[in-house]
mmCIF file of C-alpha atoms in Angstrom:
data_model
loop_
_atom_site.group_PDB
_atom_site.id
_atom_site.type_symbol
_atom_site.label_atom_id
_atom_site.label_comp_id
_atom_site.label_asym_id
_atom_site.label_seq_id
_atom_site.Cartn_x
_atom_site.Cartn_y
_atom_site.Cartn_z
ATOM 1 C CA MET A 551 1.974 16.761 -22.978
ATOM 2 C CA THR A 552 0.778 19.141 -20.550
ATOM 3 C CA GLU A 553 -1.425 16.417 -19.361
ATOM 4 C CA VAL A 554 1.188 14.019 -19.352
ATOM 5 C CA ILE A 555 3.291 16.048 -16.849
ATOM 6 C CA ALA A 556 -0.147 16.623 -14.822
ATOM 7 C CA VAL A 557 -0.671 12.352 -14.618
ATOM 8 C CA ALA A 558 3.044 11.806 -14.023
ATOM 9 C CA VAL A 559 3.572 14.903 -11.162
ATOM 10 C CA ILE A 560 0.554 13.674 -9.576
ATOM 11 C CA THR A 561 1.571 10.145 -9.179
ATOM 12 C CA LEU A 562 4.397 10.790 -7.842
ATOM 13 C CA LEU A 563 3.736 13.304 -5.680
ATOM 14 C CA ALA A 564 0.706 10.729 -4.230
ATOM 15 C CA VAL A 565 3.724 7.560 -4.167
ATOM 16 C CA ILE A 566 5.840 8.773 -1.675
ATOM 17 C CA SER A 567 3.317 10.016 0.727
ATOM 18 C CA PRO A 568 3.249 8.170 3.662
ATOM 19 C CA GLY A 569 0.277 5.908 4.665
ATOM 20 C CA ALA A 570 -1.032 2.485 4.518
ATOM 21 C CA ASP A 571 0.901 1.445 1.647
ATOM 22 C CA PHE A 572 4.250 2.422 3.082
ATOM 23 C CA ALA A 573 3.436 1.345 6.257
ATOM 24 C CA MET A 574 3.042 -2.573 5.085
ATOM 25 C CA VAL A 575 5.546 -2.611 2.714
ATOM 26 C CA VAL A 576 8.018 -1.164 6.375
ATOM 27 C CA ARG A 577 6.438 -4.287 7.672
ATOM 28 C CA ASN A 578 7.188 -6.883 6.043
ATOM 29 C CA SER A 579 10.338 -6.103 4.475
ATOM 30 C CA CYS A 580 11.042 -6.122 8.691
ATOM 31 C CA LEU A 581 9.972 -8.642 10.241
ATOM 32 C CA TYR A 582 9.736 -11.168 7.735
ATOM 33 C CA GLY A 583 12.550 -10.099 4.568
ATOM 34 C CA ARG A 584 13.830 -8.712 1.492
ATOM 35 C CA PRO A 585 11.683 -11.382 -1.060
ATOM 36 C CA THR A 586 8.141 -11.096 1.677
ATOM 37 C CA GLY A 587 9.051 -6.934 1.204
ATOM 38 C CA LEU A 588 9.169 -6.960 -2.596
ATOM 39 C CA PHE A 589 6.492 -9.704 -3.085
ATOM 40 C CA ALA A 590 4.318 -7.293 -0.757
ATOM 41 C CA THR A 591 5.389 -4.291 -3.002
ATOM 42 C CA ALA A 592 4.478 -6.726 -5.825
ATOM 43 C CA GLY A 593 0.582 -6.153 -3.799
ATOM 44 C CA VAL A 594 -0.085 -3.079 -4.009
ATOM 45 C CA ALA A 595 1.203 -1.964 -7.230
ATOM 46 C CA ALA A 596 -1.740 -4.856 -9.052
ATOM 47 C CA GLY A 597 -4.062 -2.814 -6.397
ATOM 48 C CA VAL A 598 -3.466 -0.291 -7.660
ATOM 49 C CA LEU A 599 -4.382 -1.522 -11.289
ATOM 50 C CA VAL A 600 -7.942 -2.857 -9.495
ATOM 51 C CA HIS A 601 -8.921 0.458 -8.324
ATOM 52 C CA VAL A 602 -7.157 2.033 -12.004
ATOM 53 C CA ALA A 603 -9.539 -0.668 -14.212
ATOM 54 C CA TYR A 604 -12.666 0.370 -12.326
ATOM 55 C CA THR A 605 -12.401 3.872 -12.799
ATOM 56 C CA MET A 606 -11.789 3.310 -16.884
ATOM 57 C CA LEU A 607 -14.996 1.760 -16.466
ATOM 58 C CA GLY A 608 -16.988 4.051 -14.755
ATOM 59 C CA VAL A 609 -17.699 1.894 -11.385
ATOM 60 C CA GLY A 610 -14.898 4.884 -10.190
ATOM 61 C CA LEU A 611 -17.863 7.679 -10.997
ATOM 62 C CA LEU A 612 -20.152 5.609 -8.413
ATOM 63 C CA ILE A 613 -17.707 4.670 -5.922
ATOM 64 C CA ALA A 614 -17.200 9.110 -5.499
ATOM 65 C CA SER A 615 -20.351 10.002 -6.220
ATOM 66 C CA SER A 616 -22.529 7.551 -3.212
ATOM 67 C CA THR A 617 -21.535 8.107 0.003
ATOM 68 C CA ALA A 618 -22.898 5.350 1.058
ATOM 69 C CA LEU A 619 -20.499 3.177 -0.954
ATOM 70 C CA PHE A 620 -17.480 4.554 -0.611
ATOM 71 C CA THR A 621 -18.380 4.464 3.423
ATOM 72 C CA ALA A 622 -18.378 1.331 3.474
ATOM 73 C CA ILE A 623 -14.738 0.608 1.176
ATOM 74 C CA LYS A 624 -13.125 3.505 3.438
ATOM 75 C CA LEU A 625 -14.544 1.337 6.907
ATOM 76 C CA ALA A 626 -13.580 -2.958 5.222
ATOM 77 C CA GLY A 627 -10.269 -0.706 5.169
ATOM 78 C CA ALA A 628 -9.767 0.489 8.857
ATOM 79 C CA VAL A 629 -10.354 -2.330 9.924
ATOM 80 C CA TYR A 630 -8.343 -4.560 8.138
ATOM 81 C CA LEU A 631 -5.231 -2.154 9.347
ATOM 82 C CA VAL A 632 -6.520 -1.651 12.099
ATOM 83 C CA TRP A 633 -7.048 -5.953 12.587
ATOM 84 C CA ILE A 634 -3.200 -6.222 11.179
ATOM 85 C CA GLY A 635 -2.142 -2.932 12.924
ATOM 86 C CA ILE A 636 -3.474 -5.370 17.432
ATOM 87 C CA ARG A 637 -1.514 -8.675 16.119
ATOM 88 C CA THR A 638 1.851 -7.294 14.701
ATOM 89 C CA PHE A 639 1.147 -5.339 18.709
ATOM 90 C CA ARG A 640 0.899 -8.560 20.100
ATOM 91 C CA ALA A 641 3.030 -9.987 17.933
ATOM 92 C CA PRO A 642 5.610 -12.222 20.193
ATOM 93 C CA ALA A 643 9.708 -10.949 19.326
ATOM 94 C CA GLU A 644 10.298 -14.828 17.634
ATOM 95 C CA LEU A 645 12.281 -13.536 14.657
ATOM 96 C CA GLY A 646 16.048 -14.602 15.001
ATOM 97 C CA VAL A 647 18.655 -12.007 14.327
ATOM 98 C CA ASP A 648 19.890 -14.583 12.158
ATOM 99 C CA LEU A 649 18.361 -13.107 9.426
ATOM 100 C CA GLU A 650 17.480 -16.359 7.452
ATOM 101 C CA ASP A 651 16.195 -17.987 10.795
ATOM 102 C CA GLY A 652 12.140 -17.823 12.537
ATOM 103 C CA PRO A 653 8.684 -17.843 10.897
ATOM 104 C CA GLY A 654 7.233 -15.865 7.881
ATOM 105 C CA LEU A 655 4.741 -14.595 5.281
ATOM 106 C CA THR A 656 4.620 -16.793 2.151
ATOM 107 C CA ARG A 657 4.515 -15.472 -0.790
ATOM 108 C CA PHE A 658 0.912 -15.591 -1.908
ATOM 109 C CA GLU A 659 0.626 -14.163 2.315
ATOM 110 C CA ALA A 660 3.356 -11.448 1.757
ATOM 111 C CA LEU A 661 1.014 -10.260 -2.654
ATOM 112 C CA ARG A 662 -2.654 -10.307 -0.988
ATOM 113 C CA SER A 663 -1.593 -8.220 2.614
ATOM 114 C CA GLY A 664 0.342 -5.765 0.099
ATOM 115 C CA PHE A 665 -3.071 -6.205 -2.245
ATOM 116 C CA LEU A 666 -5.509 -5.502 0.573
ATOM 117 C CA THR A 667 -4.402 -2.879 1.517
ATOM 118 C CA ASN A 668 -3.770 -0.594 -1.545
ATOM 119 C CA VAL A 669 -7.639 -1.927 -2.506
ATOM 120 C CA LEU A 670 -9.521 -1.000 0.879
ATOM 121 C CA ASN A 671 -7.160 2.386 0.699
ATOM 122 C CA PRO A 672 -9.344 5.277 0.041
ATOM 123 C CA LYS A 673 -6.443 7.672 -0.141
ATOM 124 C CA THR A 674 -5.984 5.473 -3.400
ATOM 125 C CA THR A 675 -9.818 5.266 -4.462
ATOM 126 C CA LEU A 676 -9.534 9.375 -4.167
ATOM 127 C CA PHE A 677 -6.350 9.555 -6.149
ATOM 128 C CA VAL A 678 -7.177 7.891 -9.396
ATOM 129 C CA VAL A 679 -10.118 8.841 -9.702
ATOM 130 C CA SER A 680 -9.605 12.905 -9.012
ATOM 131 C CA THR A 681 -7.053 11.863 -11.939
ATOM 132 C CA PHE A 682 -8.882 10.664 -14.072
ATOM 133 C CA THR A 683 -11.437 13.129 -13.697
ATOM 134 C CA GLN A 684 -10.041 16.048 -13.788
ATOM 135 C CA VAL A 685 -7.095 15.531 -15.788
ATOM 136 C CA VAL A 686 -7.422 13.120 -17.963
ATOM 137 C CA GLY A 687 -9.371 14.655 -20.389
ATOM 138 C CA PRO A 688 -12.127 12.682 -22.324
ATOM 139 C CA ASP A 689 -11.153 13.110 -25.405
ATOM 140 C CA THR A 690 -8.226 11.035 -24.491
ATOM 141 C CA PRO A 691 -7.447 7.761 -26.433
ATOM 142 C CA VAL A 692 -8.808 4.615 -24.371
ATOM 143 C CA TRP A 693 -4.550 3.204 -24.804
ATOM 144 C CA GLN A 694 -3.029 6.171 -23.450
ATOM 145 C CA GLN A 695 -5.546 6.128 -20.290
ATOM 146 C CA ALA A 696 -4.061 2.364 -19.977
ATOM 147 C CA GLY A 697 -0.632 3.764 -20.282
ATOM 148 C CA TYR A 698 -1.075 6.509 -17.488
ATOM 149 C CA GLY A 699 -2.917 3.269 -15.182
ATOM 150 C CA VAL A 700 0.074 1.295 -15.849
ATOM 151 C CA PHE A 701 2.473 4.903 -14.865
ATOM 152 C CA MET A 702 0.369 4.364 -11.688
ATOM 153 C CA SER A 703 1.451 1.031 -10.606
ATOM 154 C CA ALA A 704 4.758 1.011 -12.280
ATOM 155 C CA ALA A 705 5.604 3.690 -10.149
ATOM 156 C CA HIS A 706 4.476 2.111 -6.575
ATOM 157 C CA LEU A 707 6.441 -0.682 -7.832
ATOM 158 C CA GLY A 708 9.597 1.297 -8.160
ATOM 159 C CA TRP A 709 9.246 3.693 -4.958
ATOM 160 C CA PHE A 710 7.313 0.528 -2.899
ATOM 161 C CA GLY A 711 9.817 -1.652 -4.532
ATOM 162 C CA ALA A 712 13.112 0.622 -3.367
ATOM 163 C CA VAL A 713 11.756 0.875 -0.004
ATOM 164 C CA ALA A 714 11.438 -2.366 0.741
ATOM 165 C CA LEU A 715 15.886 -3.068 -0.555
ATOM 166 C CA PHE A 716 15.783 -0.208 2.325
ATOM 167 C CA PHE A 717 13.811 -1.606 5.120
ATOM 168 C CA SER A 718 15.536 -5.339 4.272
ATOM 169 C CA GLY A 719 18.829 -4.613 4.488
ATOM 170 C CA ALA A 720 21.100 -7.038 6.399
ATOM 171 C CA LEU A 721 22.567 -4.186 8.537
ATOM 172 C CA LEU A 722 19.683 -1.846 9.644
ATOM 173 C CA ARG A 723 17.169 -5.118 9.566
ATOM 174 C CA GLU A 724 19.776 -6.957 12.264
ATOM 175 C CA ARG A 725 19.290 -3.997 14.346
ATOM 176 C CA LEU A 726 15.972 -3.225 14.475
ATOM 177 C CA LEU A 727 15.198 -6.792 14.779
ATOM 178 C CA LYS A 728 17.009 -6.845 18.362
ATOM 179 C CA ALA A 729 14.584 -5.049 19.058
ATOM 180 C CA GLN A 730 11.977 -6.630 17.632
ATOM 181 C CA LYS A 731 9.515 -6.098 20.680
ATOM 182 C CA ALA A 732 9.487 -2.445 20.395
ATOM 183 C CA LEU A 733 10.026 -2.274 16.414
ATOM 184 C CA ASN A 734 5.896 -5.013 16.824
ATOM 185 C CA ARG A 735 4.412 -2.451 18.766
ATOM 186 C CA VAL A 736 5.514 0.792 17.142
ATOM 187 C CA ILE A 737 4.462 -0.922 13.846
ATOM 188 C CA GLY A 738 1.122 -2.055 15.815
ATOM 189 C CA SER A 739 0.203 1.480 16.781
ATOM 190 C CA VAL A 740 1.094 3.467 13.383
ATOM 191 C CA LEU A 741 -1.502 0.811 12.000
ATOM 192 C CA VAL A 742 -4.139 0.716 14.077
ATOM 193 C CA GLY A 743 -3.348 4.499 14.091
ATOM 194 C CA LEU A 744 -4.021 4.955 10.351
ATOM 195 C CA GLY A 745 -6.693 2.279 10.572
ATOM 196 C CA MET A 746 -8.106 4.905 12.736
ATOM 197 C CA GLY A 747 -7.841 7.430 11.583
ATOM 198 C CA LEU A 748 -9.571 6.411 7.960
ATOM 199 C CA GLY A 749 -12.427 5.044 9.750
ATOM 200 C CA PHE A 750 -13.005 8.682 11.790
ATOM 201 C CA ALA A 751 -12.149 10.501 8.531
ATOM 202 C CA ARG A 752 -14.997 12.470 6.435
#
């Protein structure tokens, strides 16, 4: 029971801590609407399952012990965030306040954006690997470890789903889109800042 509580508490604290996943879901929800934000959320949750899968297979220990491999993942994530951030910053204010009009992302593109943001996020790598190595015991049954992984993914799905619902609310989104140029620059700057911080972090 102590192990279960520890995993639950660590997961919830990690999920609500603002980071790249939060910024990406807010971006998609504000700029493109609720369905796009929710598909990005699903991508984030799917990304968590990837971290859990390779950790259970033992690859997580390799990543944690290999400086070169971890650095490569960190830099890939940093480049992706900076690229998305620059695209957002430079995007023209072309989405109309009529929330049903204007270009958007396809469901696959939204899913992919959330998935890649999470999979390439070393913060999530460290969260999952450290949880499984420091909290989950070696004698914990595989089915229980898998259950922890599903819980981690579900926690991300629930939290970021709520974030997507909030930031895609009609009234809030209409107000944000009226200042869309500034919104693009704020979100873009945050993503670039996260990417730069990720790339230079030790």
